[in-house]
CSV table of C-alpha atoms and ligand atoms in Angstrom, one decimal:
chain,number,residue,atom,x,y,z
A,479,MET,CA,20.6,-30.7,-17.1
A,480,GLN,CA,20.4,-27.0,-17.1
A,481,PRO,CA,19.0,-25.7,-13.8
A,482,LYS,CA,15.5,-24.0,-14.0
A,483,LYS,CA,15.6,-20.4,-14.9
A,484,LYS,CA,13.3,-18.1,-12.3
A,485,ASN,CA,10.4,-16.6,-14.1
A,486,PRO,CA,10.9,-13.1,-14.3
A,487,SER,CA,7.5,-12.3,-14.5
A,488,ILE,CA,6.8,-14.3,-10.8
A,489,GLU,CA,7.0,-11.3,-8.4
A,490,ARG,CA,6.5,-10.7,-4.7
A,491,SER,CA,4.2,-7.8,-2.9
A,492,PHE,CA,4.1,-6.4,0.1
A,493,VAL,CA,0.3,-5.9,1.2
A,494,LEU,CA,-1.1,-4.2,4.5
A,495,VAL,CA,-4.9,-4.2,5.6
A,496,LYS,CA,-4.7,-1.1,7.5
A,497,PRO,CA,-6.6,-0.1,10.3
A,498,ASP,CA,-9.6,1.2,8.5
A,499,GLY,CA,-9.7,-1.8,6.7
A,500,VAL,CA,-9.2,-4.1,9.4
A,501,GLN,CA,-12.1,-2.2,11.9
A,502,ARG,CA,-14.4,-2.6,8.7
A,503,GLY,CA,-14.3,-6.2,8.7
A,504,LEU,CA,-12.8,-5.9,4.9
A,505,ILE,CA,-9.8,-8.3,5.6
A,506,GLY,CA,-11.6,-11.0,3.9
A,507,GLU,CA,-12.4,-8.7,0.7
A,508,VAL,CA,-9.2,-7.7,0.3
A,509,ILE,CA,-7.9,-11.5,0.3
A,510,SER,CA,-10.3,-12.4,-1.9
A,511,ARG,CA,-10.0,-9.9,-4.4
A,512,LEU,CA,-6.0,-10.7,-4.8
A,513,GLU,CA,-6.8,-14.6,-4.7
A,514,SER,CA,-9.9,-14.5,-7.5
A,515,ARG,CA,-7.4,-12.5,-10.0
A,516,GLY,CA,-4.8,-15.3,-9.8
A,517,LEU,CA,-2.7,-13.9,-7.2
A,518,LYS,CA,-1.2,-16.2,-4.2
A,519,VAL,CA,-0.9,-15.4,-0.2
A,520,ILE,CA,2.6,-16.7,0.8
A,521,GLY,CA,2.7,-14.9,3.9
A,522,LEU,CA,0.0,-13.8,6.4
A,523,LYS,CA,-0.6,-12.2,9.5
A,524,MET,CA,-1.9,-10.1,12.4
A,525,VAL,CA,0.4,-7.3,13.9
A,526,ARG,CA,0.3,-4.1,15.8
A,527,PRO,CA,3.0,-2.4,15.0
A,528,SER,CA,5.3,-0.2,16.7
A,529,LEU,CA,5.7,3.8,15.8
A,530,GLU,CA,9.4,2.7,15.0
A,531,HIS,CA,8.6,-0.3,13.0
A,532,VAL,CA,5.6,1.9,10.6
A,533,ASP,CA,8.4,4.6,10.6
A,534,SER,CA,11.2,2.6,8.8
A,535,HIS,CA,8.6,0.8,6.6
A,536,TYR,CA,8.0,3.7,4.5
A,537,PRO,CA,10.4,5.8,2.6
A,538,GLN,CA,12.7,8.5,4.1
A,539,ASP,CA,13.9,10.1,1.3
A,540,GLU,CA,12.9,13.8,0.2
A,541,ALA,CA,11.6,13.1,-3.2
A,542,TRP,CA,9.1,10.6,-1.5
A,543,ILE,CA,8.1,12.9,1.1
A,544,GLU,CA,7.4,15.9,-1.2
A,545,ARG,CA,5.8,13.3,-3.4
A,546,LEU,CA,3.0,13.1,-0.6
A,547,GLY,CA,2.5,16.6,-0.1
A,548,HIS,CA,2.3,17.0,-3.8
A,549,LYS,CA,-0.6,14.0,-4.0
A,550,GLY,CA,-2.4,16.5,-1.6
A,551,PHE,CA,-1.9,19.9,-3.1
A,552,THR,CA,-2.8,18.6,-6.4
A,553,VAL,CA,-6.5,17.8,-5.4
A,554,PHE,CA,-6.5,21.4,-3.5
A,555,GLU,CA,-5.4,23.1,-7.0
A,556,GLU,CA,-8.6,21.2,-8.7
A,557,TYR,CA,-10.9,22.1,-6.0
A,558,GLY,CA,-9.7,25.8,-5.7
A,559,ILE,CA,-8.2,25.2,-1.9
A,560,ASP,CA,-5.2,27.4,-0.6
A,561,PRO,CA,-3.0,25.0,1.0
A,562,LYS,CA,-1.3,27.8,3.2
A,563,GLU,CA,-4.7,28.8,4.3
A,564,TYR,CA,-5.8,25.0,4.7
A,565,MET,CA,-2.2,23.4,5.7
A,566,GLY,CA,-0.3,26.5,7.3
A,567,THR,CA,2.2,26.0,4.3
A,568,ASN,CA,2.3,26.0,0.3
A,569,ASP,CA,5.6,24.0,0.4
A,570,LYS,CA,5.2,20.3,-0.9
A,571,LYS,CA,8.0,19.3,0.9
A,572,GLU,CA,6.8,20.6,4.2
A,573,ALA,CA,3.2,19.3,3.8
A,574,GLY,CA,4.6,16.1,2.8
A,575,LYS,CA,6.5,15.8,6.3
A,576,MET,CA,3.3,16.5,7.8
A,577,VAL,CA,1.6,14.0,6.0
A,578,ARG,CA,4.0,11.2,6.7
A,579,LYS,CA,4.0,11.7,10.7
A,580,TRP,CA,-0.3,11.3,10.3
A,581,LEU,CA,0.3,8.1,8.4
A,582,VAL,CA,2.7,6.9,10.8
A,583,ASP,CA,0.3,7.5,13.5
A,584,TYR,CA,-2.5,6.2,11.5
A,585,LEU,CA,-0.6,2.9,11.0
A,586,THR,CA,-0.2,2.4,14.8
A,587,GLU,CA,-3.6,3.0,15.9
A,588,ALA,CA,-5.1,-0.5,15.3
A,589,PRO,CA,-3.7,-4.0,14.7
A,590,VAL,CA,-3.0,-4.4,10.4
A,591,VAL,CA,-2.9,-7.6,8.5
A,592,ALA,CA,0.3,-8.2,6.6
A,593,MET,CA,0.5,-10.2,3.5
A,594,VAL,CA,3.4,-11.6,0.9
A,595,ILE,CA,1.5,-11.5,-2.4
A,596,GLU,CA,3.2,-14.1,-5.4
A,597,GLY,CA,1.9,-13.8,-8.6
A,598,VAL,CA,2.8,-12.8,-12.4
A,599,HIS,CA,3.6,-8.8,-12.2
A,600,ALA,CA,2.1,-9.2,-8.7
A,601,ILE,CA,3.4,-5.4,-8.0
A,602,ASP,CA,1.4,-4.1,-10.5
A,603,MET,CA,-1.1,-6.1,-10.3
A,604,VAL,CA,-1.7,-5.6,-6.7
A,605,ARG,CA,-1.9,-1.4,-7.3
A,606,LYS,CA,-4.6,-1.9,-10.1
A,607,ILE,CA,-6.7,-4.0,-7.8
A,608,ALA,CA,-6.1,-1.7,-4.9
A,609,GLY,CA,-6.8,1.5,-7.2
A,610,ASN,CA,-5.9,5.2,-6.9
A,611,THR,CA,-4.0,6.5,-3.3
A,612,LEU,CA,-6.3,8.8,-2.9
A,613,PRO,CA,-10.0,6.9,-2.8
A,614,SER,CA,-12.3,9.7,-4.1
A,615,LYS,CA,-10.1,9.2,-7.5
A,616,ALA,CA,-9.8,5.4,-7.1
A,617,ASP,CA,-12.1,3.6,-10.0
A,618,ILE,CA,-15.1,1.5,-9.6
A,619,GLY,CA,-14.0,-1.6,-9.4
A,620,THR,CA,-11.2,-1.2,-7.2
A,621,ILE,CA,-11.0,-2.1,-3.5
A,622,ARG,CA,-10.9,1.9,-2.8
A,623,GLY,CA,-12.8,2.9,-5.4
A,624,ASP,CA,-15.3,0.5,-4.1
A,625,TYR,CA,-15.1,1.0,-0.1
A,626,SER,CA,-14.0,4.1,0.2
A,627,VAL,CA,-14.2,7.9,-0.6
A,628,ASP,CA,-11.5,9.7,1.4
A,629,SER,CA,-9.8,12.6,0.0
A,630,PRO,CA,-6.4,15.0,1.4
A,631,ALA,CA,-9.1,17.7,1.3
A,632,ALA,CA,-11.4,15.7,3.8
A,633,ALA,CA,-8.1,14.5,6.0
A,634,ASN,CA,-5.5,17.0,6.0
A,635,LEU,CA,-7.7,19.9,7.4
A,636,GLU,CA,-8.3,17.1,10.4
A,637,GLY,CA,-4.6,16.6,10.6
A,638,ARG,CA,-4.5,12.6,9.5
A,639,ALA,CA,-3.5,10.7,6.6
A,640,ILE,CA,-6.1,9.7,4.0
A,641,LYS,CA,-7.7,6.1,4.7
A,642,ASN,CA,-7.6,3.8,1.9
A,643,ILE,CA,-8.0,0.6,3.4
A,644,MET,CA,-4.6,-1.2,2.2
A,645,HIS,CA,-0.9,-0.6,1.1
A,646,ALA,CA,0.7,-2.4,-1.6
A,647,SER,CA,4.5,-2.0,-2.5
A,648,GLU,CA,5.2,0.4,-5.2
A,649,THR,CA,8.6,-0.9,-7.4
A,650,PRO,CA,10.4,-4.2,-6.4
A,651,GLN,CA,12.9,-2.6,-4.1
A,652,GLU,CA,10.1,-1.3,-2.4
A,653,ALA,CA,8.3,-4.8,-2.4
A,654,GLU,CA,11.9,-6.4,-1.5
A,655,HIS,CA,12.6,-4.0,1.5
A,656,GLU,CA,8.9,-4.6,3.0
A,657,ILE,CA,8.8,-8.3,3.0
A,658,ALA,CA,12.1,-8.2,4.8
A,659,HIS,CA,11.2,-5.7,7.3
A,660,TRP,CA,7.9,-7.8,7.7
A,661,PHE,CA,8.5,-11.5,7.6
A,662,ALA,CA,11.1,-13.3,8.8
A,663,GLN,CA,12.0,-16.1,6.0
A,664,GLU,CA,10.5,-19.1,7.9
A,665,GLU,CA,7.0,-16.8,7.5
A,666,ILE,CA,6.9,-17.4,3.9
A,667,PHE,CA,5.9,-20.6,2.2
A,668,GLU,CA,6.4,-21.9,-0.9
A,669,TYR,CA,3.6,-24.1,-2.3
A,670,PRO,CA,2.0,-24.7,-5.6
A,671,LEU,CA,-2.0,-23.8,-6.2
A,672,ALA,CA,-3.9,-26.0,-8.7
A,673,HIS,CA,-5.5,-23.5,-10.6
A,674,HIS,CA,-2.0,-22.1,-11.9
A,675,ALA,CA,-1.5,-25.2,-14.1
A,676,ALA,CA,-5.0,-24.1,-16.1
A,677,MET,CA,-4.6,-20.4,-15.5
A,678,TYR,CA,-0.8,-19.7,-17.1
A,679,SER,CA,1.1,-23.0,-17.0
A,680,LYS,CA,1.8,-24.9,-20.4
A,681,LEU,CA,-0.6,-28.0,-19.9
B,389,DAT,P1,0.3,4.7,-1.9
B,389,DAT,O1,-0.4,3.9,-0.3
B,389,DAT,O2,-0.6,4.6,-3.2
B,389,DAT,O3,1.4,3.6,-2.6
B,389,DAT,P2,1.9,6.8,-1.0
B,389,DAT,O4,3.0,5.7,-1.3
B,389,DAT,O5,2.2,7.7,-2.1
B,389,DAT,O6,0.9,5.7,-2.0
B,389,DAT,O7,1.2,7.4,0.4
B,389,DAT,C1,1.5,6.7,1.1
B,389,DAT,C2,0.0,7.1,1.9
B,389,DAT,O8,0.1,8.0,2.0
B,389,DAT,C3,-1.2,6.6,0.9
B,389,DAT,O9,-1.3,5.5,1.2
B,389,DAT,C4,-2.5,7.4,1.7
B,389,DAT,C5,-1.2,8.7,2.4
B,389,DAT,N1,-1.4,9.6,1.8
B,389,DAT,C6,-0.5,9.9,0.7
B,389,DAT,N2,-0.6,11.3,0.3
B,389,DAT,C7,-1.3,11.8,1.4
B,389,DAT,C8,-1.8,13.6,1.8
B,389,DAT,N3,-1.8,14.4,0.7
B,389,DAT,N4,-2.6,13.4,2.5
B,389,DAT,C9,-2.7,12.8,3.8
B,389,DAT,N5,-2.8,11.2,3.0
B,389,DAT,C10,-1.9,10.7,2.4
B,390,MG,MG1,3.4,3.8,-1.8
């Protein structure tokens, strides 16, 4: 008999309830929204990460850092705010570096809840449930859209990262790195979910 093929639609994603989510009592809400979509929690723990741990959680490459700066600048432009006056720079890379530092500080402020989530197209599905990075742009019905309203225009003047309740992997490469970074092999569990048979298996 041929060995059973791995279903390519079944992915694993890494999710973090960030300090603001934990402090606002939204751990259950985040888990519940993932579970009610049919996604499976296969790893779960509360951690108080070190600066070094969070620093190596986020990408270090220049393109990613520049994108962080760019996300803020798009909002500044939309609302007629001059980034130079506001953040002291017009340079996306320089702004991105500042944001990355604020982000690392923010994630070490309080405990976070780390999860491994498995399911059909889990990486895209979790991000859809989370909503836009910038809460002021996130659609109603998403976690960020329903529970937050932060914006770079509010955050960057105060020298802080945007508080957007949760992190979710963006790509399979990010998911692989993040799961290995936060979870040991024996902290991840395989088990069947009863309702998957009715949701998307051949009965
Ligand atoms: P996401 O969390 O949606 O994957 P990201 O990876 O681009 O977004 O950025 C990581 C986090 O950094 C994001 O959740 C919120 C914060 N952030 C992004 N751009 C920011 C900015 N211009 N100012 C402050 N915080 C920002
Ligand atoms: Mg990201």
